[in-house]
Short mmCIF file of C-alpha atoms in Angstrom, two decimals:
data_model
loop_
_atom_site.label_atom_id
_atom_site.label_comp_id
_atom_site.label_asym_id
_atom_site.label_seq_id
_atom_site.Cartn_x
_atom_site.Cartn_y
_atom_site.Cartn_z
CA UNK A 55 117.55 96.93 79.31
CA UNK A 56 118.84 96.88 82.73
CA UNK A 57 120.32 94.12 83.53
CA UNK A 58 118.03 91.12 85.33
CA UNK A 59 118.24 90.62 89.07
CA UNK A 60 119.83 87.56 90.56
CA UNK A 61 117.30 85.01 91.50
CA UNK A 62 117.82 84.23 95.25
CA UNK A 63 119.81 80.91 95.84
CA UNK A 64 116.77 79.58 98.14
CA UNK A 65 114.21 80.06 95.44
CA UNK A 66 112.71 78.12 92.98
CA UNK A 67 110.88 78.31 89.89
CA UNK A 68 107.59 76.18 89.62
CA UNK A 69 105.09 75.30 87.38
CA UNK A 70 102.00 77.57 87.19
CA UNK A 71 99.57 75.25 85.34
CA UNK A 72 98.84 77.88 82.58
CA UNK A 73 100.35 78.83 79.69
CA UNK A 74 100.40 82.71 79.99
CA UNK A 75 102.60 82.84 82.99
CA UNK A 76 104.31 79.78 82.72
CA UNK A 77 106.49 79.44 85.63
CA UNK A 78 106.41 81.63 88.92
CA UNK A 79 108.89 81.53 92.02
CA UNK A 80 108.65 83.17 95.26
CA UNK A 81 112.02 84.87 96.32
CA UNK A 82 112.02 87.25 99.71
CA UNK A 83 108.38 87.48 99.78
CA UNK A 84 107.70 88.51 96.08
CA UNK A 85 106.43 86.86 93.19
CA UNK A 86 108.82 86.58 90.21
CA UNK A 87 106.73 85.48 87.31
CA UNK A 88 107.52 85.01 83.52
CA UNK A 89 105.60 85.69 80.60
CA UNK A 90 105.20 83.72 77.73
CA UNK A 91 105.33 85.33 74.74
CA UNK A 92 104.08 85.27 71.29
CA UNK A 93 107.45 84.58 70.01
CA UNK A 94 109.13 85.86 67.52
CA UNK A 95 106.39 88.47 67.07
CA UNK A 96 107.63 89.68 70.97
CA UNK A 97 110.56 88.73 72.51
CA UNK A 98 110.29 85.22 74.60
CA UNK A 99 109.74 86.11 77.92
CA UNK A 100 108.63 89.10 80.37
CA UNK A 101 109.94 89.02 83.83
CA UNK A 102 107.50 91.02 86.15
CA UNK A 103 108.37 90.84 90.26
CA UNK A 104 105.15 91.45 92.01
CA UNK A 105 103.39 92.38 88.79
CA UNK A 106 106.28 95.12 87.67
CA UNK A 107 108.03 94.41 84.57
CA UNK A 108 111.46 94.31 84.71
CA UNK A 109 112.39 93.41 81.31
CA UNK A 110 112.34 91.25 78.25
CA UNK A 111 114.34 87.93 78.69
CA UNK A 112 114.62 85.74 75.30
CA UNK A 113 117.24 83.06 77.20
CA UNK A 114 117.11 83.05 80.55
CA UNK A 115 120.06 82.89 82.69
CA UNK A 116 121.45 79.57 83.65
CA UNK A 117 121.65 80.34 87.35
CA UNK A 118 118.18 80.53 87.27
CA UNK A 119 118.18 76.59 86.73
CA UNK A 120 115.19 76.66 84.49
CA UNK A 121 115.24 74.06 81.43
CA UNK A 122 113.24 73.30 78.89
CA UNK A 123 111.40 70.39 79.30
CA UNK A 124 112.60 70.07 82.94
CA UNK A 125 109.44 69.33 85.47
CA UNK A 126 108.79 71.66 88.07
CA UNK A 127 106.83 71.62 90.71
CA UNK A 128 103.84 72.73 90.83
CA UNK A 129 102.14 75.64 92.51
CA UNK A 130 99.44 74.97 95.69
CA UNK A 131 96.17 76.06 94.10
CA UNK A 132 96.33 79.29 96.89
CA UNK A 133 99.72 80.46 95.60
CA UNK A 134 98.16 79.92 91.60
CA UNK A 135 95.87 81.88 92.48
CA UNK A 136 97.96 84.58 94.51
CA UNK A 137 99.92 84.71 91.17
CA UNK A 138 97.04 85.22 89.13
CA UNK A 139 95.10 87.74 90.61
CA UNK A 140 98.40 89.23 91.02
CA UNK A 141 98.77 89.19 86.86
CA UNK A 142 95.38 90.21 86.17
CA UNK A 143 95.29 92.27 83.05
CA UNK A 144 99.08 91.61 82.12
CA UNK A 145 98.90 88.39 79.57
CA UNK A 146 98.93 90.22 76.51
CA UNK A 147 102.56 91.66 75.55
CA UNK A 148 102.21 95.59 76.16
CA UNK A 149 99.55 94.87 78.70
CA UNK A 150 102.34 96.57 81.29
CA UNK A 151 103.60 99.51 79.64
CA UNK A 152 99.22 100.07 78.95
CA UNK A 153 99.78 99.18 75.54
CA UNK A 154 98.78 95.76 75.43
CA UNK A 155 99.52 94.39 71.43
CA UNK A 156 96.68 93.75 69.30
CA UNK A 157 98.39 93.15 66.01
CA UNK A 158 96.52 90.71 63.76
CA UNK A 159 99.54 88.96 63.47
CA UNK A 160 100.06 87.64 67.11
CA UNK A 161 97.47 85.66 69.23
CA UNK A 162 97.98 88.28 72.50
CA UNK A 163 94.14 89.24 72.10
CA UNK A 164 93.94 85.54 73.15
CA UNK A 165 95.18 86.16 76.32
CA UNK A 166 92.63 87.39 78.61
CA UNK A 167 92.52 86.81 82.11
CA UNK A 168 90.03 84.14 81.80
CA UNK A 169 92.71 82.60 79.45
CA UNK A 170 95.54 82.67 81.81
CA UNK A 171 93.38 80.88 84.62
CA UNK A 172 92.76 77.68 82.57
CA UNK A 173 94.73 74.97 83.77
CA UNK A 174 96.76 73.25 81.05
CA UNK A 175 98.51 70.17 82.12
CA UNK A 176 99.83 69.44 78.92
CA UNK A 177 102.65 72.23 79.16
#
């Protein structure tokens, strides 16, 4: 894997409201958004930057200042749904390479589009 890009020092991860793309930030004008896998069947996380995968992530780097746990803002319901409709058809692991998974062991055929757009609060 190439190694993963350098988040911007003036942006900032925040909270998407779903579970499928759990946190998104907007650095120079793109959207970086992270997957949420169905780990361990898939690694962790999937980076994408304006809906291009750049790689798997299963800890992501500190300088990213992104904790567990930690609150994050959250996204304006316009820039949710920027992020979504920018993600459509990419919540199952695969999804980007056209692949998406569809073992019976992992829940990815859960995660339609429809899926994505729920908002969960409880994350």
């Amino acid at each position: 894997m190439t190694p993963l890009p350098a988040l911007p020092p003036q942006a900032a991860w925040h909270d998407t409201g779903t579970n499928v793309f759990r946190w998104a930030a907007r650095a120079d004008g793109r959207w970086w958004a992270l997957r949420l896998n169905d780990f361990p069947e898939h690694p962790l996380h999937t980076l994408f930057i304006d809906a291009q995968v750049v790689g798997d992530i299963d800890d992501v780097p500190d300088t990213w200042r992104l904790r567990p746990g930690a609150a994050l803002p959250a996204l304006t319901a316009s820039e949710r749904a920027e992020v979504l409709a920018l993600m459509t058809g990419l919540g199952s692991y695969g999804a980007e390479a056209g692949t998406p998974c569809t073992g019976d062991w992992c829940t990815c055929t859960l995660l339609t589009d429809e899926y994505a757009a729920r908002l969960d609060r409880t994350a």
